[in-house]
XYZ file of C-alpha atoms in Angstrom:
85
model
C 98.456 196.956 168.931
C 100.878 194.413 167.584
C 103.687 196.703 167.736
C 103.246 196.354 171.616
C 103.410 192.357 171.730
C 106.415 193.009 169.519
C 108.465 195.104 172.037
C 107.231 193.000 175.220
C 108.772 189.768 173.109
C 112.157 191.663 172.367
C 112.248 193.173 176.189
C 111.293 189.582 176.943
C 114.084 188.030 175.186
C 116.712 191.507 176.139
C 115.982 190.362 179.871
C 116.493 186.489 179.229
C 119.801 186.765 177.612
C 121.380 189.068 180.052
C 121.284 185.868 182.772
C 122.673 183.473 180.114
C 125.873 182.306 181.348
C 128.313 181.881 178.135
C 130.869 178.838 178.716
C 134.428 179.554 177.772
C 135.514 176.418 174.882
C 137.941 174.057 175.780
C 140.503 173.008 173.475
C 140.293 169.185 172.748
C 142.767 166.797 172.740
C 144.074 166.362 169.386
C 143.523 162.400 168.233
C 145.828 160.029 168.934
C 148.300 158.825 166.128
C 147.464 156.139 163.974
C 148.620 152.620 164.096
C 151.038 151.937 161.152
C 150.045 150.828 158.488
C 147.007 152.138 159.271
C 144.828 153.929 155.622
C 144.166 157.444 156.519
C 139.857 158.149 157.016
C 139.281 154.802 157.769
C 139.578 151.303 159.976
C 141.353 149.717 157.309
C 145.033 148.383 157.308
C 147.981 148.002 154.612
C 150.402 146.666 157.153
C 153.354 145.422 154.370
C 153.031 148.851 151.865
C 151.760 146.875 148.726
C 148.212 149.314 148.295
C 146.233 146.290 149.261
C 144.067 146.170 152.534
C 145.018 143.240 154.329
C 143.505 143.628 157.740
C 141.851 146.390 159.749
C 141.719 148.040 162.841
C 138.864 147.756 165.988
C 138.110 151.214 167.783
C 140.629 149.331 170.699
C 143.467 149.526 168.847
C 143.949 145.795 167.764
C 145.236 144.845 164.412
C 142.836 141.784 162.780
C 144.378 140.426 159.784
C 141.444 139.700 157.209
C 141.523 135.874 156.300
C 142.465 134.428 153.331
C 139.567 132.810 151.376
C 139.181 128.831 151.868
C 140.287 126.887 148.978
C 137.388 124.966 147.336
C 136.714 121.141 148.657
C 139.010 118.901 147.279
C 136.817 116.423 144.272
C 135.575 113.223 145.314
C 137.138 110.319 146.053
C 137.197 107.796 143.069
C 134.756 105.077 143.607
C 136.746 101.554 144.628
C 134.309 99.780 142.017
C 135.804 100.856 138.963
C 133.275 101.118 136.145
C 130.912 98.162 135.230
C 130.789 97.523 131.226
């Protein structure tokens, strides 16, 4: 008795497959080159050759140079009162 579901799901499936359409693959594009200076796997950028990352790349294209870090405030103005003794 379950022999018989058996077959009618493989005749089942037999008849199905014969109307799948297969689609032929189309080759891709290969990628465009990247920008130089550009560090292979990744968005980042060493644009002068030294093995340090100094920028990186958007998905556009554009080249944004990371920014150097802000040198600390400058110390406080000495006080015109001079000290009291």
């Amino acid at each position: 008795m379950r022999i018989r579901y058996f077959v009618l799901a493989g005749l089942g499936a037999l008849a199905l497959s014969a109307c799948a359409k297969k689609e032929e693959e189309v080759a891709m594009a290969p990628p465009p080159p990247p920008p130089p200076g550009s560090v292979a796997g990744s968005t980042a950028a060493d644009r002068d050759g030294d093995g340090i990352v100094d920028g990186y790349y958007t998905a556009d294209g554009i080249y944004h140079p990371n920014a150097p870090l802000a040198p600390p405030p400058a110390p406080p103005a000495p006080t015109r009162r001079g000290e009291r003794g």
